[in-house]
């Protein structure tokens, strides 16, 4: 099993560009989530999903969109990148809400 | 919303010394999960505490949940260089059941 796979691992964007961060898991987990990690601030929840077709906002959702058309995939879209979105993004999954989460390797994103 | 405060932010120890990180909340924690993130890596689940006063051990690591469920701690006995990394606590309850709220993390450096 690959677990949680995130692509790309690194990305540099210009302000105003859009892009999609990919996340896929092969553990048949219902719960998936996106976090951003900034120095000194821990991990902050952006969006999460409790199953295919169901998504909801987390603590810092502005500037990001998500969709969940399948159990396996949970992409994160940046609509118009801003320097404040420079961060490390982690996707995570668990078989149920509140259960231990399995994290992907992360995407290191820089917005110039 | 739910806030989880973690102290200290940094800890430098000599190999063989003990280390403790604390997780505190002004409101009752539902349950606490602890994660470890190696430098450049992703968070990895260590343990979950659910019951008031619960104590769990994993080799040199001891995890405690306070009697009032407002604090938790992770203690490492006789640190080794392999313990280097950031330790996070996360609460998965409160008003937003299932959405993990992470502390800011404690960065542990172990000098050989």
PDB file of C-alpha atoms in Angstrom, chain A residues 37-43, chain B residues 5-14 17-23 34-41 74 76 79-89 103-111:
ATOM      1  CA  UNK A  37       2.063  24.184   8.189  1.00  0.00           C
ATOM      2  CA  UNK A  38       3.777  27.477   8.886  1.00  0.00           C
ATOM      3  CA  UNK A  39       6.673  28.051  11.316  1.00  0.00           C
ATOM      4  CA  UNK A  40       5.512  28.417  14.909  1.00  0.00           C
ATOM      5  CA  UNK A  41       1.851  27.847  14.047  1.00  0.00           C
ATOM      6  CA  UNK A  42       1.514  24.094  13.998  1.00  0.00           C
ATOM      7  CA  UNK A  43      -0.841  22.550  11.483  1.00  0.00           C
TER       8      UNK A  43
ATOM      9  CA  UNK B   5      -1.351  25.639  23.731  1.00  0.00           C
ATOM     10  CA  UNK B   6       1.863  23.668  23.690  1.00  0.00           C
ATOM     11  CA  UNK B   7       5.043  24.498  25.596  1.00  0.00           C
ATOM     12  CA  UNK B   8       7.913  24.877  25.294  1.00  0.00           C
ATOM     13  CA  UNK B   9       8.283  25.918  21.659  1.00  0.00           C
ATOM     14  CA  UNK B  10      11.925  24.781  21.607  1.00  0.00           C
ATOM     15  CA  UNK B  11      13.944  22.408  23.766  1.00  0.00           C
ATOM     16  CA  UNK B  12      17.638  21.634  23.472  1.00  0.00           C
ATOM     17  CA  UNK B  13      18.953  18.696  25.486  1.00  0.00           C
ATOM     18  CA  UNK B  14      22.111  16.652  25.746  1.00  0.00           C
ATOM     19  CA  UNK B  17      18.743  13.895  29.400  1.00  0.00           C
ATOM     20  CA  UNK B  18      15.004  13.716  29.827  1.00  0.00           C
ATOM     21  CA  UNK B  19      12.498  15.823  27.867  1.00  0.00           C
ATOM     22  CA  UNK B  20       8.910  16.856  28.505  1.00  0.00           C
ATOM     23  CA  UNK B  21       6.420  18.779  26.387  1.00  0.00           C
ATOM     24  CA  UNK B  22       3.090  20.020  27.708  1.00  0.00           C
ATOM     25  CA  UNK B  23      -0.235  20.563  26.029  1.00  0.00           C
ATOM     26  CA  UNK B  34       0.317  12.932  19.816  1.00  0.00           C
ATOM     27  CA  UNK B  35       2.350  13.101  16.620  1.00  0.00           C
ATOM     28  CA  UNK B  36       6.053  13.255  15.821  1.00  0.00           C
ATOM     29  CA  UNK B  37       7.473  14.999  12.773  1.00  0.00           C
ATOM     30  CA  UNK B  38      11.088  14.394  11.837  1.00  0.00           C
ATOM     31  CA  UNK B  39      12.921  17.310  10.162  1.00  0.00           C
ATOM     32  CA  UNK B  40      11.742  17.549   6.561  1.00  0.00           C
ATOM     33  CA  UNK B  41       9.167  14.826   7.123  1.00  0.00           C
ATOM     34  CA  UNK B  74       4.744  13.654  26.661  1.00  0.00           C
ATOM     35  CA  UNK B  76      10.921  11.079  26.957  1.00  0.00           C
ATOM     36  CA  UNK B  79      16.792  11.085  24.959  1.00  0.00           C
ATOM     37  CA  UNK B  80      18.610   9.744  21.925  1.00  0.00           C
ATOM     38  CA  UNK B  81      19.567  11.506  18.702  1.00  0.00           C
ATOM     39  CA  UNK B  82      16.775   9.609  16.985  1.00  0.00           C
ATOM     40  CA  UNK B  83      14.265  11.536  19.121  1.00  0.00           C
ATOM     41  CA  UNK B  84      15.028  14.754  17.227  1.00  0.00           C
ATOM     42  CA  UNK B  85      11.955  16.352  15.660  1.00  0.00           C
ATOM     43  CA  UNK B  86       8.801  18.292  16.404  1.00  0.00           C
ATOM     44  CA  UNK B  87       6.208  16.828  18.747  1.00  0.00           C
ATOM     45  CA  UNK B  88       2.600  17.899  18.314  1.00  0.00           C
ATOM     46  CA  UNK B  89      -0.449  17.342  20.409  1.00  0.00           C
ATOM     47  CA  UNK B 103      -0.821  22.708  19.252  1.00  0.00           C
ATOM     48  CA  UNK B 104       2.066  24.754  17.905  1.00  0.00           C
ATOM     49  CA  UNK B 105       4.506  21.924  18.495  1.00  0.00           C
ATOM     50  CA  UNK B 106       7.730  21.545  20.472  1.00  0.00           C
ATOM     51  CA  UNK B 107      10.936  21.343  18.466  1.00  0.00           C
ATOM     52  CA  UNK B 108      13.379  18.981  20.181  1.00  0.00           C
ATOM     53  CA  UNK B 109      17.093  19.114  19.462  1.00  0.00           C
ATOM     54  CA  UNK B 110      19.350  16.451  20.961  1.00  0.00           C
ATOM     55  CA  UNK B 111      23.065  17.165  21.158  1.00  0.00           C
TER      56      UNK B 111
END
